[in-house]
XYZ file of C-alpha atoms in Angstrom:
343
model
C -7.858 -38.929 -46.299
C -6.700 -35.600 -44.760
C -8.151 -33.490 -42.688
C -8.339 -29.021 -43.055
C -11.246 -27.895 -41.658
C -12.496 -28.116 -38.200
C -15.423 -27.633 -36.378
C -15.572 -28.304 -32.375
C -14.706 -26.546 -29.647
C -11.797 -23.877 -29.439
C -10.270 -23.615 -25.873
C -7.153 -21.256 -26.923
C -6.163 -19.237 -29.659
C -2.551 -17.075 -30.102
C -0.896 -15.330 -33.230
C 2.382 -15.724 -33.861
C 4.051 -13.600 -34.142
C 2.514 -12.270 -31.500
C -0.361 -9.031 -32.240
C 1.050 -6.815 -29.473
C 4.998 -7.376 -29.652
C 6.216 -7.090 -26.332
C 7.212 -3.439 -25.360
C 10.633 -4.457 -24.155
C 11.961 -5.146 -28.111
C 13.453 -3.284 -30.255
C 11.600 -0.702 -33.080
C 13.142 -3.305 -35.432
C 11.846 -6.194 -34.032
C 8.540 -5.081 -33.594
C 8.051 -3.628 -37.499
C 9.369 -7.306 -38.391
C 6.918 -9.388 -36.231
C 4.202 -6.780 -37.552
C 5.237 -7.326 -41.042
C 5.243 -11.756 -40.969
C 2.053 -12.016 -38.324
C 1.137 -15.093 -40.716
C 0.178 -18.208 -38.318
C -2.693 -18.929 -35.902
C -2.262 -21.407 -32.806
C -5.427 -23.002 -31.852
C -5.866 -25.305 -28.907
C -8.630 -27.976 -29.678
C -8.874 -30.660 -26.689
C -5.590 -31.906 -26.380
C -4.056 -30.607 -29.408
C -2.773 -27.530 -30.972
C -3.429 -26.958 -34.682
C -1.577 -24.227 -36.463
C -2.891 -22.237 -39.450
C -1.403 -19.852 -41.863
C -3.387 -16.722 -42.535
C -1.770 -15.477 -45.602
C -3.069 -18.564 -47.311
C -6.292 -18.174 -49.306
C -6.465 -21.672 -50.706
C -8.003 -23.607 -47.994
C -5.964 -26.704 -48.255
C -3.118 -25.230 -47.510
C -3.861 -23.150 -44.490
C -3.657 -26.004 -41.981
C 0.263 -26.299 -41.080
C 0.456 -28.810 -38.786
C -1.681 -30.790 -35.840
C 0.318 -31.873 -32.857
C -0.829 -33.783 -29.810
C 0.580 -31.670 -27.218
C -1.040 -32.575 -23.801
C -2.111 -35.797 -24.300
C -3.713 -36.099 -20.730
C -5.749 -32.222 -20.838
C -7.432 -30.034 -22.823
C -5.215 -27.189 -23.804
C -6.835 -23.504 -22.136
C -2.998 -21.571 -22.865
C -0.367 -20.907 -25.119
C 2.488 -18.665 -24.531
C 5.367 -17.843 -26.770
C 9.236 -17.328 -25.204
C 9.898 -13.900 -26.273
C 12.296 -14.829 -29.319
C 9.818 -16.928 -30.434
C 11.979 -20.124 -29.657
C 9.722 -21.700 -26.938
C 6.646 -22.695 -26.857
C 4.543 -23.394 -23.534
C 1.045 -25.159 -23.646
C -0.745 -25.483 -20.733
C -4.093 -26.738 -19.373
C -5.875 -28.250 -15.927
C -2.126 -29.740 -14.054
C 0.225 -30.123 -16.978
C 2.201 -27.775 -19.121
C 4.531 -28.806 -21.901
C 7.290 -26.765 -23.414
C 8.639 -26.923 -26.766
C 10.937 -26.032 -29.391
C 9.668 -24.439 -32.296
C 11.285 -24.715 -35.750
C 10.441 -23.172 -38.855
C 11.128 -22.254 -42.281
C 10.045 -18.479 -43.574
C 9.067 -17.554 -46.802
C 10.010 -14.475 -47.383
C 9.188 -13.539 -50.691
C 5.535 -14.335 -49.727
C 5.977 -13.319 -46.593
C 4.536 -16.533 -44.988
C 5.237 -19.718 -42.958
C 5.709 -22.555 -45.229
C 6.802 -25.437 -42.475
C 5.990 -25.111 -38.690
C 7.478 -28.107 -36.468
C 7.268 -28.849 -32.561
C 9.632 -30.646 -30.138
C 9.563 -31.633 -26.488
C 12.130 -29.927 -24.571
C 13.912 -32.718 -22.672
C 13.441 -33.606 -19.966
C 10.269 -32.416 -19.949
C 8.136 -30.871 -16.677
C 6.521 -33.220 -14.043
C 4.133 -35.153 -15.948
C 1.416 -33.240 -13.035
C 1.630 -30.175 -11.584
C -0.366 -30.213 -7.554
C -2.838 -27.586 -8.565
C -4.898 -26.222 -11.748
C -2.525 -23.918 -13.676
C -3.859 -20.336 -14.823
C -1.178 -19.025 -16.752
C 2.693 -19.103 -17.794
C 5.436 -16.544 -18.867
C 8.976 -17.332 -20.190
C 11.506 -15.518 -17.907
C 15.243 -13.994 -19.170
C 17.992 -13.216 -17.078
C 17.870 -9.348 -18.486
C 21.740 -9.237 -17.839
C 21.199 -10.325 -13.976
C 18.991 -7.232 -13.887
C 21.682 -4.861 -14.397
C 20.399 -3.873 -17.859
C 17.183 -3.679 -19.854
C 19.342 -6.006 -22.189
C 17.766 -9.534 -22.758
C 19.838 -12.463 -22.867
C 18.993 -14.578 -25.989
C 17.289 -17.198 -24.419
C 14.709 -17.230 -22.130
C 16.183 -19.839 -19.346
C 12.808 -20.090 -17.024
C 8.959 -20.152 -16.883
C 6.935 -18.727 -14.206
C 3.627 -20.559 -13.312
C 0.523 -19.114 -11.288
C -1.848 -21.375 -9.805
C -5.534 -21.299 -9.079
C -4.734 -21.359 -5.289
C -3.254 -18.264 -5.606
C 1.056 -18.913 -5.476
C 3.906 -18.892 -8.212
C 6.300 -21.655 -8.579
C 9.583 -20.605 -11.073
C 11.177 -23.393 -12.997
C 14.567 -23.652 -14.577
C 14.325 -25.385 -18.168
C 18.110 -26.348 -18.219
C 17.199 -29.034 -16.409
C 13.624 -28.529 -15.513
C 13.946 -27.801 -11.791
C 11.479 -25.980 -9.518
C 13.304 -23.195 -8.177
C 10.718 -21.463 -6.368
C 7.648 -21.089 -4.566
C 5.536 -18.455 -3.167
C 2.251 -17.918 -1.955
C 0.023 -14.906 -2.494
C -1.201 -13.733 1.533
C -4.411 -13.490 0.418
C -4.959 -17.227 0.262
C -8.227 -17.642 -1.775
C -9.106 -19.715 -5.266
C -8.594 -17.706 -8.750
C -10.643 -18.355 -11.611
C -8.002 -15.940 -13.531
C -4.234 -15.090 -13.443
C -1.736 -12.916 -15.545
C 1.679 -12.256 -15.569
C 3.603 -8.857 -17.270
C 7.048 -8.741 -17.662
C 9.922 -10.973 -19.048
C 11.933 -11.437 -16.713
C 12.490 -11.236 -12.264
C 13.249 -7.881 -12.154
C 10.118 -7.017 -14.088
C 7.754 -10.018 -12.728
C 4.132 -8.922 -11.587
C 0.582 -11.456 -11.384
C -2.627 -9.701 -11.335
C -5.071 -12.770 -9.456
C -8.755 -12.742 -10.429
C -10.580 -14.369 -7.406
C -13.743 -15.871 -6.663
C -14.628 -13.008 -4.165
C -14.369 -10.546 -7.481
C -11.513 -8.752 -6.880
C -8.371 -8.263 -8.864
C -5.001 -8.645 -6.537
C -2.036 -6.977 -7.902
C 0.903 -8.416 -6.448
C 5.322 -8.974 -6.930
C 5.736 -12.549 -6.505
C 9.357 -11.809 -6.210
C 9.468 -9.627 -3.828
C 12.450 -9.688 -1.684
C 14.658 -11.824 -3.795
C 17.720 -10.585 -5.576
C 17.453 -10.632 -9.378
C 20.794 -13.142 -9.945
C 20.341 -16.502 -10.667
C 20.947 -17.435 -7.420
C 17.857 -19.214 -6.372
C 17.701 -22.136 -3.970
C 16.971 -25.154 -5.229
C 14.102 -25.981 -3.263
C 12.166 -28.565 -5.111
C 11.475 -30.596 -2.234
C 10.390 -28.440 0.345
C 7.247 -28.552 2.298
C 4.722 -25.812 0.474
C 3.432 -24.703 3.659
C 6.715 -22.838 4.425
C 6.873 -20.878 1.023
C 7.264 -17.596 1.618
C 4.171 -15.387 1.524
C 3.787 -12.264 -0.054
C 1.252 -9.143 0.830
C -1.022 -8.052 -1.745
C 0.114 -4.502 -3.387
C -2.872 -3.732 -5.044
C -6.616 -4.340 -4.745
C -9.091 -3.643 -7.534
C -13.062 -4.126 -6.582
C -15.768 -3.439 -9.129
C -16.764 -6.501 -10.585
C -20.094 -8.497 -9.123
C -19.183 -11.829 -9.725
C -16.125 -13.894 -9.857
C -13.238 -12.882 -12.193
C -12.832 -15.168 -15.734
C -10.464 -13.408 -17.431
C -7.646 -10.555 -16.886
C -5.173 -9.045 -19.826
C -2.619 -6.535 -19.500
C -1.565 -4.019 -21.625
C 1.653 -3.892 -23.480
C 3.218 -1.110 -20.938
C 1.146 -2.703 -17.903
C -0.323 0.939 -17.497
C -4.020 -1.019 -18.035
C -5.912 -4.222 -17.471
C -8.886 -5.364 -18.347
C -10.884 -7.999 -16.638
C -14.135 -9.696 -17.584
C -16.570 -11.514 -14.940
C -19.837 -13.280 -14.057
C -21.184 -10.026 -14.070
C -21.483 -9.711 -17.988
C -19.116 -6.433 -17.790
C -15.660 -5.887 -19.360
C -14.169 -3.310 -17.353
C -10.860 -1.726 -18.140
C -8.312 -0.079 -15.369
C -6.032 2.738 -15.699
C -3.065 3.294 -13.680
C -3.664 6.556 -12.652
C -0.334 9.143 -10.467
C -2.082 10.118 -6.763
C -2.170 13.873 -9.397
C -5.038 11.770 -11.385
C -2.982 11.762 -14.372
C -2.580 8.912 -16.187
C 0.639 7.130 -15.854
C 0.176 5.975 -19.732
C 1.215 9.899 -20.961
C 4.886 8.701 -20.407
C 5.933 4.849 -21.330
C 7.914 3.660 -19.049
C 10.609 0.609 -19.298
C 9.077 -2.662 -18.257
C 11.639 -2.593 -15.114
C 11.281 1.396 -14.346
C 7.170 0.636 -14.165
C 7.624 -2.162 -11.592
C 10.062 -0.014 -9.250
C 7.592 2.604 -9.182
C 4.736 0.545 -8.661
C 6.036 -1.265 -6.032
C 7.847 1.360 -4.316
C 5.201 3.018 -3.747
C 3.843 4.135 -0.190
C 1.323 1.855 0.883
C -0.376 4.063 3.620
C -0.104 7.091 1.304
C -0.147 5.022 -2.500
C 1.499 7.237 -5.396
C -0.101 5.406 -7.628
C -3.358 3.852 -8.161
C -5.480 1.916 -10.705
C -8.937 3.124 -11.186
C -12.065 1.717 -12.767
C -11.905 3.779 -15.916
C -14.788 2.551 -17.906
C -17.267 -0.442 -17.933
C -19.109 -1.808 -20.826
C -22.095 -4.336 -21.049
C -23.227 -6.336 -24.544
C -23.367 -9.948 -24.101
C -26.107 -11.626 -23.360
C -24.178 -14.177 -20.439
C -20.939 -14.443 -18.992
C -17.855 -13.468 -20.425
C -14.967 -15.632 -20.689
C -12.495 -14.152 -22.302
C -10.716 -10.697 -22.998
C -8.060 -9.445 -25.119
C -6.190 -6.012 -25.963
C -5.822 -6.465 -30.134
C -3.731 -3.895 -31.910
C -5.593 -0.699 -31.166
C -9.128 -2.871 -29.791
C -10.711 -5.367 -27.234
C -11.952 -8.637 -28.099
C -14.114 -10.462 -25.870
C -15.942 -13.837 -26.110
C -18.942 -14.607 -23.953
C -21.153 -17.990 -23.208
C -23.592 -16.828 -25.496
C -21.562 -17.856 -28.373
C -20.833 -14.591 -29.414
C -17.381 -12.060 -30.008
């Protein structure tokens, strides 16, 4: 007897390819991950299941089912930005794996979809809840807005606000660094793909939004220390850049746009609120798209005392009937999901 439809509880859900292609490919990437968006990852407990959406005959829309943290409930999925990696990741663990497939391309759809553990894999637990993960590439040792093509680390924030960096050739921690406003997240999300272009937005449980570089200070070689064994409590610690305050309860959720010139966050509160990076001229920054690496330079070089740049509460909206969970930039929208049961 098999097994296509499912009904339980969903605890993650991504496209691939991806809805908003990352802003750092090319025209001609983008167009083709527009044109073969076919496949649906959904995290159910401690599996993923993936779908095909081009697929009208309901039999053949399930893929694949693959137990892929056997000891938590999946709450994350993040794709390596060729589309080579995949990282799951829920309560302590996180799993990364290679993803093969075969593409149809008369039909323009995904006819096999197949997962394996990258060995060795990462600690079996991780010392604190993980939030969220991003694939890191060299980008030419930040010399270029080049990417290599492989992403060769993953970045991991942590609900007690700090960022450890692992190496996946072997899977070594390489770094470690703690936010300076130590307090507990509910929320966490990177932007960028790489060091040079690294930045965490923290949603804590005092409702504020922390924008902050957790590479500050380090060169952008690979030329880390290996410091997998060092005590935690001397990680470097690293001052909070910006501070967003709106929200009246704690933060659930945070999303970045694709040129990082917005976020939106959703809270306890019931709101969704979105932020615009606004110059200290009030214009918005989002008139002229800036490189993933030029946006970071000028957001972080700017004057603390005297900020040239600031994000601002640009508009607030209210419709569900409890707390929100969830938030999402889609193509030219916003999707939300609330405890009410509702989108």
């Amino acid at each position: 007897m098999e097994k296509y439809a499912y009904h339980g509880p969903v605890t993650a859900v991504e496209l691939f390819p991806p809805d908003r292609p990352n802003s750092w490919l090319s025209e001609e990437q983008r167009a083709t991950f527009k044109s073969t968006q076919s496949c649906l990852f959904v995290g159910t407990g401690p599996k993923v299941r993936i779908y095909s959406l081009k697929d009208a005959v309901k039999e053949k829309q399930l893929i694949a089912e693959y137990n892929v943290l056997p000891s938590a409930v999946v709450h994350g999925i993040r794709f390596s930005h060729n589309l080579s990696l995949l990282a799951v990741f829920g309560q302590k663990f996180c799993n990364v794996y290679n993803i093969q497939y075969s593409y149809n391309c008369p039909e323009k759809r995904y006819d096999d979809m197949k997962l394996e553990m990258l060995k060795p894999s990462l600690p079996g637990e991780f010392r604190d809840l993980i939030l969220d993960a991003q694939f890191l590439n060299n980008d030419r040792d930040g010399k270029s807005e080049e990417l290599l093509s492989n992403d060769n680390e993953i970045a991991l924030a942590f609900s007690h606000n700090f960022v450890e960096i692992w190496s996946l050739y072997p899977f070594v921690r390489k770094y470690c660094v703690n936010c300076a406003d130590h307090c507990i997240l509910y929320s966490a999300k990177f932007f960028g793909y790489s060091r040079s272009t690294l930045i965490v937005a923290s949603g804590t449980v005092f409702n504020q939004i922390l924008i902050w570089d957790p590479l500050h200070g380090t060169k952008n070689n690979n030329t880390y220390k290996d410091e997998s064994n060092f005590l935690d409590t001397n990680a470097k610690s690293i001052n909070v850049k910006y501070r967003l305050e709106g929200h009246k309860g704690v933060l659930f959720h945070i999303d970045w746009d694709t040129y990082g010139d917005k976020l939106i966050s959703v809270s306890d509160d019931r709101t969704l609120r979105c932020w615009e990076l606004k110059h200290c001229d009030k214009k918005y920054i989002g008139d002229v798209q800036l490189s993933a690496k030029k946006f970071k330079s000028e957001l972080f070089n700017s004057n603390t005392s005297n900020p040239t740049y600031q994000f601002v509460n640009a508009w607030s909206a209210f419709g569900h009937s409890a707390r929100v969970w969830k938030c999402k930039f889609f193509g030219s929208g916003i999707i939300t999901c609330a405890e009410d049961a509702t989108a």
